[in-house]
JSON list of C-alpha atoms in Angstrom, two decimals:
[
{"chain": "A", "resi": 1, "resn": "MET", "atom": "CA", "xyz": [-40.69, -32.27, 86.24]},
{"chain": "A", "resi": 2, "resn": "ASP", "atom": "CA", "xyz": [-41.33, -34.55, 83.29]},
{"chain": "A", "resi": 3, "resn": "GLY", "atom": "CA", "xyz": [-43.62, -33.01, 80.68]},
{"chain": "A", "resi": 4, "resn": "VAL", "atom": "CA", "xyz": [-43.28, -29.48, 82.07]},
{"chain": "A", "resi": 5, "resn": "GLU", "atom": "CA", "xyz": [-42.77, -26.84, 79.43]},
{"chain": "A", "resi": 6, "resn": "LEU", "atom": "CA", "xyz": [-41.98, -23.16, 79.83]},
{"chain": "A", "resi": 7, "resn": "ALA", "atom": "CA", "xyz": [-44.84, -20.82, 78.98]},
{"chain": "A", "resi": 8, "resn": "PRO", "atom": "CA", "xyz": [-44.13, -18.34, 76.16]},
{"chain": "A", "resi": 9, "resn": "LEU", "atom": "CA", "xyz": [-42.97, -14.83, 76.88]},
{"chain": "A", "resi": 10, "resn": "ARG", "atom": "CA", "xyz": [-46.00, -12.55, 76.43]},
{"chain": "A", "resi": 11, "resn": "PRO", "atom": "CA", "xyz": [-45.54, -9.31, 74.47]},
{"chain": "A", "resi": 12, "resn": "LEU", "atom": "CA", "xyz": [-44.82, -6.18, 76.49]},
{"chain": "A", "resi": 13, "resn": "ASN", "atom": "CA", "xyz": [-47.88, -4.57, 74.92]},
{"chain": "A", "resi": 14, "resn": "ASP", "atom": "CA", "xyz": [-50.12, -7.29, 76.34]},
{"chain": "A", "resi": 15, "resn": "PHE", "atom": "CA", "xyz": [-48.26, -7.50, 79.66]},
{"chain": "A", "resi": 16, "resn": "LEU", "atom": "CA", "xyz": [-47.98, -3.84, 80.57]},
{"chain": "A", "resi": 17, "resn": "LEU", "atom": "CA", "xyz": [-48.69, -1.29, 77.82]},
{"chain": "A", "resi": 18, "resn": "GLU", "atom": "CA", "xyz": [-51.67, -0.36, 75.61]},
{"chain": "A", "resi": 19, "resn": "GLY", "atom": "CA", "xyz": [-53.17, -3.84, 75.26]},
{"chain": "A", "resi": 20, "resn": "ALA", "atom": "CA", "xyz": [-53.26, -4.37, 79.02]},
{"chain": "A", "resi": 21, "resn": "ARG", "atom": "CA", "xyz": [-56.42, -3.62, 80.95]},
{"chain": "A", "resi": 22, "resn": "PHE", "atom": "CA", "xyz": [-56.14, -2.95, 84.65]},
{"chain": "A", "resi": 23, "resn": "GLN", "atom": "CA", "xyz": [-58.89, -2.63, 87.21]},
{"chain": "A", "resi": 24, "resn": "VAL", "atom": "CA", "xyz": [-59.07, -2.80, 90.98]},
{"chain": "A", "resi": 25, "resn": "PRO", "atom": "CA", "xyz": [-60.58, -6.21, 91.82]},
{"chain": "A", "resi": 26, "resn": "ASN", "atom": "CA", "xyz": [-63.74, -6.74, 93.80]},
{"chain": "A", "resi": 27, "resn": "PHE", "atom": "CA", "xyz": [-62.38, -7.81, 97.17]},
{"chain": "A", "resi": 28, "resn": "ASN", "atom": "CA", "xyz": [-65.85, -8.89, 98.30]},
{"chain": "A", "resi": 29, "resn": "ASP", "atom": "CA", "xyz": [-65.79, -11.81, 95.82]},
{"chain": "A", "resi": 30, "resn": "LEU", "atom": "CA", "xyz": [-62.67, -13.63, 97.02]},
{"chain": "A", "resi": 31, "resn": "GLU", "atom": "CA", "xyz": [-63.16, -16.63, 94.72]},
{"chain": "A", "resi": 32, "resn": "ARG", "atom": "CA", "xyz": [-63.16, -14.45, 91.62]},
{"chain": "A", "resi": 33, "resn": "TYR", "atom": "CA", "xyz": [-60.23, -12.42, 92.94]},
{"chain": "A", "resi": 34, "resn": "SER", "atom": "CA", "xyz": [-58.28, -15.62, 93.61]},
{"chain": "A", "resi": 35, "resn": "ASN", "atom": "CA", "xyz": [-59.07, -16.89, 90.10]},
{"chain": "A", "resi": 36, "resn": "ARG", "atom": "CA", "xyz": [-57.80, -13.64, 88.59]},
{"chain": "A", "resi": 37, "resn": "ILE", "atom": "CA", "xyz": [-54.49, -13.91, 90.43]},
{"chain": "A", "resi": 38, "resn": "ILE", "atom": "CA", "xyz": [-53.99, -17.59, 89.60]},
{"chain": "A", "resi": 39, "resn": "ASN", "atom": "CA", "xyz": [-54.88, -17.13, 85.95]},
{"chain": "A", "resi": 40, "resn": "ASN", "atom": "CA", "xyz": [-52.53, -14.18, 85.58]},
{"chain": "A", "resi": 41, "resn": "LEU", "atom": "CA", "xyz": [-49.74, -16.03, 87.39]},
{"chain": "A", "resi": 42, "resn": "LEU", "atom": "CA", "xyz": [-50.14, -18.91, 84.95]},
{"chain": "A", "resi": 43, "resn": "TYR", "atom": "CA", "xyz": [-50.51, -16.80, 81.81]},
{"chain": "A", "resi": 44, "resn": "TYR", "atom": "CA", "xyz": [-47.71, -14.28, 82.48]},
{"chain": "A", "resi": 45, "resn": "GLN", "atom": "CA", "xyz": [-45.38, -16.60, 84.41]},
{"chain": "A", "resi": 46, "resn": "THR", "atom": "CA", "xyz": [-42.40, -16.12, 82.10]},
{"chain": "A", "resi": 47, "resn": "ASN", "atom": "CA", "xyz": [-42.86, -12.35, 82.17]},
{"chain": "A", "resi": 48, "resn": "TYR", "atom": "CA", "xyz": [-43.05, -12.45, 85.96]},
{"chain": "A", "resi": 49, "resn": "PHE", "atom": "CA", "xyz": [-39.94, -14.61, 86.19]},
{"chain": "A", "resi": 50, "resn": "LEU", "atom": "CA", "xyz": [-37.94, -12.26, 83.95]},
{"chain": "A", "resi": 51, "resn": "SER", "atom": "CA", "xyz": [-39.25, -9.18, 85.79]},
{"chain": "A", "resi": 52, "resn": "THR", "atom": "CA", "xyz": [-38.31, -10.73, 89.12]},
{"chain": "A", "resi": 53, "resn": "MET", "atom": "CA", "xyz": [-34.80, -11.58, 87.93]},
{"chain": "A", "resi": 54, "resn": "LEU", "atom": "CA", "xyz": [-34.36, -8.09, 86.43]},
{"chain": "A", "resi": 55, "resn": "LEU", "atom": "CA", "xyz": [-35.46, -6.31, 89.62]},
{"chain": "A", "resi": 56, "resn": "PHE", "atom": "CA", "xyz": [-33.35, -8.59, 91.81]},
{"chain": "A", "resi": 57, "resn": "LEU", "atom": "CA", "xyz": [-30.31, -7.95, 89.60]},
{"chain": "A", "resi": 58, "resn": "CYS", "atom": "CA", "xyz": [-30.97, -4.18, 89.61]},
{"chain": "A", "resi": 59, "resn": "VAL", "atom": "CA", "xyz": [-30.98, -4.11, 93.41]},
{"chain": "A", "resi": 60, "resn": "GLY", "atom": "CA", "xyz": [-27.82, -6.23, 93.35]},
{"chain": "A", "resi": 61, "resn": "PHE", "atom": "CA", "xyz": [-26.24, -3.85, 90.83]},
{"chain": "A", "resi": 62, "resn": "TYR", "atom": "CA", "xyz": [-26.94, -0.78, 92.95]},
{"chain": "A", "resi": 63, "resn": "TYR", "atom": "CA", "xyz": [-25.92, -2.43, 96.24]},
{"chain": "A", "resi": 64, "resn": "PRO", "atom": "CA", "xyz": [-23.57, -5.29, 95.28]},
{"chain": "A", "resi": 65, "resn": "VAL", "atom": "CA", "xyz": [-21.65, -5.61, 98.55]},
{"chain": "A", "resi": 66, "resn": "GLN", "atom": "CA", "xyz": [-24.77, -5.40, 100.70]},
{"chain": "A", "resi": 67, "resn": "MET", "atom": "CA", "xyz": [-26.62, -7.89, 98.47]},
{"chain": "A", "resi": 68, "resn": "VAL", "atom": "CA", "xyz": [-23.83, -10.48, 98.58]},
{"chain": "A", "resi": 69, "resn": "THR", "atom": "CA", "xyz": [-23.37, -9.93, 102.32]},
{"chain": "A", "resi": 70, "resn": "GLY", "atom": "CA", "xyz": [-27.12, -10.31, 102.87]},
{"chain": "A", "resi": 71, "resn": "ILE", "atom": "CA", "xyz": [-27.22, -13.52, 100.83]},
{"chain": "A", "resi": 72, "resn": "VAL", "atom": "CA", "xyz": [-24.27, -14.95, 102.77]},
{"chain": "A", "resi": 73, "resn": "ILE", "atom": "CA", "xyz": [-25.72, -13.98, 106.18]},
{"chain": "A", "resi": 74, "resn": "ILE", "atom": "CA", "xyz": [-29.19, -15.37, 105.40]},
{"chain": "A", "resi": 75, "resn": "THR", "atom": "CA", "xyz": [-27.67, -18.58, 104.00]},
{"chain": "A", "resi": 76, "resn": "LEU", "atom": "CA", "xyz": [-25.43, -19.04, 107.04]},
{"chain": "A", "resi": 77, "resn": "ALA", "atom": "CA", "xyz": [-28.33, -18.34, 109.40]},
{"chain": "A", "resi": 78, "resn": "PHE", "atom": "CA", "xyz": [-30.45, -20.92, 107.58]},
{"chain": "A", "resi": 79, "resn": "LEU", "atom": "CA", "xyz": [-27.67, -23.52, 107.64]},
{"chain": "A", "resi": 80, "resn": "ALA", "atom": "CA", "xyz": [-27.02, -22.85, 111.34]},
{"chain": "A", "resi": 81, "resn": "PHE", "atom": "CA", "xyz": [-30.73, -23.24, 112.08]},
{"chain": "A", "resi": 82, "resn": "VAL", "atom": "CA", "xyz": [-30.84, -26.57, 110.24]},
{"chain": "A", "resi": 83, "resn": "TYR", "atom": "CA", "xyz": [-27.68, -27.79, 111.96]},
{"chain": "A", "resi": 84, "resn": "PHE", "atom": "CA", "xyz": [-28.75, -26.82, 115.48]},
{"chain": "A", "resi": 85, "resn": "THR", "atom": "CA", "xyz": [-32.29, -28.14, 115.12]},
{"chain": "A", "resi": 86, "resn": "ASN", "atom": "CA", "xyz": [-30.97, -31.50, 113.89]},
{"chain": "A", "resi": 87, "resn": "ASN", "atom": "CA", "xyz": [-28.10, -31.77, 116.40]},
{"chain": "A", "resi": 88, "resn": "THR", "atom": "CA", "xyz": [-29.60, -30.44, 119.62]},
{"chain": "A", "resi": 89, "resn": "SER", "atom": "CA", "xyz": [-27.99, -33.06, 121.85]},
{"chain": "A", "resi": 90, "resn": "GLU", "atom": "CA", "xyz": [-24.50, -32.16, 120.62]},
{"chain": "A", "resi": 91, "resn": "TRP", "atom": "CA", "xyz": [-25.25, -28.46, 121.10]},
{"chain": "A", "resi": 92, "resn": "ARG", "atom": "CA", "xyz": [-26.48, -29.06, 124.67]},
{"chain": "A", "resi": 93, "resn": "ARG", "atom": "CA", "xyz": [-23.30, -30.96, 125.53]},
{"chain": "A", "resi": 94, "resn": "LEU", "atom": "CA", "xyz": [-21.17, -28.16, 124.07]},
{"chain": "A", "resi": 95, "resn": "LYS", "atom": "CA", "xyz": [-23.05, -25.57, 126.13]},
{"chain": "A", "resi": 96, "resn": "ALA", "atom": "CA", "xyz": [-22.68, -27.67, 129.28]},
{"chain": "A", "resi": 97, "resn": "LYS", "atom": "CA", "xyz": [-18.95, -28.35, 128.82]},
{"chain": "A", "resi": 98, "resn": "HIS", "atom": "CA", "xyz": [-17.96, -24.89, 127.51]},
{"chain": "A", "resi": 99, "resn": "PRO", "atom": "CA", "xyz": [-20.40, -22.23, 128.75]},
{"chain": "A", "resi": 100, "resn": "ILE", "atom": "CA", "xyz": [-18.02, -19.32, 128.10]},
{"chain": "A", "resi": 101, "resn": "ILE", "atom": "CA", "xyz": [-17.52, -20.36, 124.48]},
{"chain": "A", "resi": 102, "resn": "SER", "atom": "CA", "xyz": [-21.29, -20.65, 124.08]},
{"chain": "A", "resi": 103, "resn": "VAL", "atom": "CA", "xyz": [-21.89, -17.14, 125.45]},
{"chain": "A", "resi": 104, "resn": "LEU", "atom": "CA", "xyz": [-19.09, -15.69, 123.31]},
{"chain": "A", "resi": 105, "resn": "THR", "atom": "CA", "xyz": [-20.52, -17.41, 120.25]},
{"chain": "A", "resi": 106, "resn": "VAL", "atom": "CA", "xyz": [-23.97, -15.94, 120.89]},
{"chain": "A", "resi": 107, "resn": "LEU", "atom": "CA", "xyz": [-22.46, -12.47, 121.43]},
{"chain": "A", "resi": 108, "resn": "PHE", "atom": "CA", "xyz": [-20.40, -12.76, 118.24]},
{"chain": "A", "resi": 109, "resn": "VAL", "atom": "CA", "xyz": [-23.39, -13.87, 116.17]},
{"chain": "A", "resi": 110, "resn": "THR", "atom": "CA", "xyz": [-25.46, -11.03, 117.64]},
{"chain": "A", "resi": 111, "resn": "TYR", "atom": "CA", "xyz": [-22.71, -8.54, 116.77]},
{"chain": "A", "resi": 112, "resn": "VAL", "atom": "CA", "xyz": [-22.42, -9.82, 113.19]},
{"chain": "A", "resi": 113, "resn": "LEU", "atom": "CA", "xyz": [-26.19, -9.73, 112.68]},
{"chain": "A", "resi": 114, "resn": "THR", "atom": "CA", "xyz": [-26.42, -6.20, 114.09]},
{"chain": "A", "resi": 115, "resn": "ARG", "atom": "CA", "xyz": [-23.60, -4.98, 111.86]},
{"chain": "A", "resi": 116, "resn": "ALA", "atom": "CA", "xyz": [-25.10, -6.72, 108.82]},
{"chain": "A", "resi": 117, "resn": "ILE", "atom": "CA", "xyz": [-28.74, -5.72, 109.34]},
{"chain": "A", "resi": 118, "resn": "GLY", "atom": "CA", "xyz": [-28.52, -3.20, 106.48]},
{"chain": "A", "resi": 119, "resn": "ALA", "atom": "CA", "xyz": [-27.23, -5.88, 104.12]},
{"chain": "A", "resi": 120, "resn": "ILE", "atom": "CA", "xyz": [-29.96, -8.24, 105.25]},
{"chain": "A", "resi": 121, "resn": "PHE", "atom": "CA", "xyz": [-32.58, -5.56, 104.52]},
{"chain": "A", "resi": 122, "resn": "VAL", "atom": "CA", "xyz": [-31.11, -4.91, 101.06]},
{"chain": "A", "resi": 123, "resn": "PHE", "atom": "CA", "xyz": [-31.30, -8.64, 100.27]},
{"chain": "A", "resi": 124, "resn": "LEU", "atom": "CA", "xyz": [-34.87, -8.89, 101.57]},
{"chain": "A", "resi": 125, "resn": "PHE", "atom": "CA", "xyz": [-35.84, -5.78, 99.60]},
{"chain": "A", "resi": 126, "resn": "GLY", "atom": "CA", "xyz": [-34.34, -7.29, 96.45]},
{"chain": "A", "resi": 127, "resn": "LEU", "atom": "CA", "xyz": [-36.29, -10.47, 97.09]},
{"chain": "A", "resi": 128, "resn": "LEU", "atom": "CA", "xyz": [-39.63, -9.08, 98.25]},
{"chain": "A", "resi": 129, "resn": "LEU", "atom": "CA", "xyz": [-40.02, -6.10, 95.87]},
{"chain": "A", "resi": 130, "resn": "PRO", "atom": "CA", "xyz": [-40.39, -8.28, 92.76]},
{"chain": "A", "resi": 131, "resn": "ILE", "atom": "CA", "xyz": [-42.77, -10.62, 94.58]},
{"chain": "A", "resi": 132, "resn": "ALA", "atom": "CA", "xyz": [-44.92, -7.68, 95.70]},
{"chain": "A", "resi": 133, "resn": "LEU", "atom": "CA", "xyz": [-44.99, -6.19, 92.19]},
{"chain": "A", "resi": 134, "resn": "THR", "atom": "CA", "xyz": [-45.92, -9.59, 90.72]},
{"chain": "A", "resi": 135, "resn": "ILE", "atom": "CA", "xyz": [-48.84, -9.94, 93.13]},
{"chain": "A", "resi": 136, "resn": "ILE", "atom": "CA", "xyz": [-49.98, -6.36, 92.45]},
{"chain": "A", "resi": 137, "resn": "HIS", "atom": "CA", "xyz": [-49.85, -6.88, 88.68]},
{"chain": "A", "resi": 138, "resn": "ALA", "atom": "CA", "xyz": [-51.61, -10.25, 88.91]},
{"chain": "A", "resi": 139, "resn": "SER", "atom": "CA", "xyz": [-54.29, -8.66, 91.09]},
{"chain": "A", "resi": 140, "resn": "LEU", "atom": "CA", "xyz": [-54.96, -5.65, 88.88]},
{"chain": "A", "resi": 141, "resn": "ARG", "atom": "CA", "xyz": [-54.53, -7.15, 85.39]},
{"chain": "A", "resi": 142, "resn": "MET", "atom": "CA", "xyz": [-57.86, -8.16, 83.90]},
{"chain": "A", "resi": 143, "resn": "ARG", "atom": "CA", "xyz": [-58.03, -11.48, 82.07]},
{"chain": "A", "resi": 144, "resn": "ASN", "atom": "CA", "xyz": [-58.36, -11.69, 78.30]},
{"chain": "A", "resi": 145, "resn": "ILE", "atom": "CA", "xyz": [-59.46, -14.52, 76.00]},
{"chain": "A", "resi": 146, "resn": "ASN", "atom": "CA", "xyz": [-55.89, -15.79, 75.49]},
{"chain": "A", "resi": 147, "resn": "ASN", "atom": "CA", "xyz": [-55.48, -15.96, 79.26]},
{"chain": "A", "resi": 148, "resn": "LYS", "atom": "CA", "xyz": [-58.62, -18.06, 79.57]},
{"chain": "A", "resi": 149, "resn": "ILE", "atom": "CA", "xyz": [-57.55, -20.45, 76.78]},
{"chain": "A", "resi": 150, "resn": "ALA", "atom": "CA", "xyz": [-54.10, -20.93, 78.33]},
{"chain": "A", "resi": 151, "resn": "ARG", "atom": "CA", "xyz": [-55.70, -21.60, 81.71]},
{"chain": "A", "resi": 152, "resn": "PHE", "atom": "CA", "xyz": [-58.02, -24.19, 80.18]},
{"chain": "A", "resi": 153, "resn": "LYS", "atom": "CA", "xyz": [-55.06, -25.99, 78.54]},
{"chain": "A", "resi": 154, "resn": "GLU", "atom": "CA", "xyz": [-53.29, -26.07, 81.90]},
{"chain": "A", "resi": 155, "resn": "TYR", "atom": "CA", "xyz": [-56.41, -27.43, 83.61]},
{"chain": "A", "resi": 156, "resn": "VAL", "atom": "CA", "xyz": [-57.13, -30.27, 81.16]},
{"chain": "A", "resi": 157, "resn": "GLY", "atom": "CA", "xyz": [-53.49, -31.30, 81.20]},
{"chain": "A", "resi": 158, "resn": "LEU", "atom": "CA", "xyz": [-52.59, -30.41, 77.62]},
{"chain": "A", "resi": 159, "resn": "LYS", "atom": "CA", "xyz": [-49.78, -28.29, 78.95]},
{"chain": "A", "resi": 160, "resn": "ARG", "atom": "CA", "xyz": [-47.93, -28.29, 82.28]},
{"chain": "A", "resi": 161, "resn": "THR", "atom": "CA", "xyz": [-45.89, -25.23, 83.22]},
{"chain": "A", "resi": 162, "resn": "PRO", "atom": "CA", "xyz": [-43.54, -24.45, 86.14]},
{"chain": "A", "resi": 163, "resn": "MET", "atom": "CA", "xyz": [-46.04, -22.03, 87.72]},
{"chain": "A", "resi": 164, "resn": "GLY", "atom": "CA", "xyz": [-48.78, -24.66, 87.39]},
{"chain": "A", "resi": 165, "resn": "VAL", "atom": "CA", "xyz": [-46.60, -27.16, 89.25]},
{"chain": "A", "resi": 166, "resn": "ILE", "atom": "CA", "xyz": [-45.86, -24.58, 91.98]},
{"chain": "A", "resi": 167, "resn": "LEU", "atom": "CA", "xyz": [-49.52, -23.61, 92.37]},
{"chain": "A", "resi": 168, "resn": "GLU", "atom": "CA", "xyz": [-50.53, -27.27, 92.44]},
{"chain": "A", "resi": 169, "resn": "ALA", "atom": "CA", "xyz": [-47.97, -27.93, 95.19]},
{"chain": "A", "resi": 170, "resn": "LEU", "atom": "CA", "xyz": [-49.47, -25.02, 97.13]},
{"chain": "A", "resi": 171, "resn": "GLY", "atom": "CA", "xyz": [-52.96, -26.52, 96.77]},
{"chain": "A", "resi": 172, "resn": "GLN", "atom": "CA", "xyz": [-54.25, -23.82, 94.40]},
{"chain": "A", "resi": 173, "resn": "GLU", "atom": "CA", "xyz": [-55.84, -25.96, 91.71]},
{"chain": "A", "resi": 174, "resn": "GLN", "atom": "CA", "xyz": [-58.83, -24.19, 90.23]},
{"chain": "A", "resi": 175, "resn": "GLU", "atom": "CA", "xyz": [-61.64, -25.41, 88.01]},
{"chain": "A", "resi": 176, "resn": "ALA", "atom": "CA", "xyz": [-61.38, -24.72, 84.30]},
{"chain": "A", "resi": 177, "resn": "GLY", "atom": "CA", "xyz": [-63.22, -21.74, 82.94]},
{"chain": "A", "resi": 178, "resn": "SER", "atom": "CA", "xyz": [-63.43, -20.02, 86.31]}
]
């Protein structure tokens, strides 16, 4: 992440209020629609990051126990998945030697997941709502001249930002001026 600098926070007026221009994109021209989203993601990336954190924290504030429980359950499920996919031979031996323990473990995990499904949904809501709002804003917000200049700087390598690195890793490099 050498040479990566954080993009400036754009004014609220430009991001959301009077200075902002919104229009439903032309879905028939997917290249132009994709360019609009990428350019807005690059230009407003700090605003999107702060909005995402604020919404995530708001959901966590309103449902603190469910949010923490959801985070713990999802983390444990992920860690269990990684462990069992990397140690399948050990797991098979355990199932063969102790079938009752294996069945009881599966039943217990099923019970915990069923009891915690509400917490899992709260966590997923807190995670996916900000992402959905970011995509909606990036889709509807029309580009301005500052947006185009910032995108050109990112393209020619004068400035590298975290969102530029992420989009590059996802294979979303676009030509300058598009």
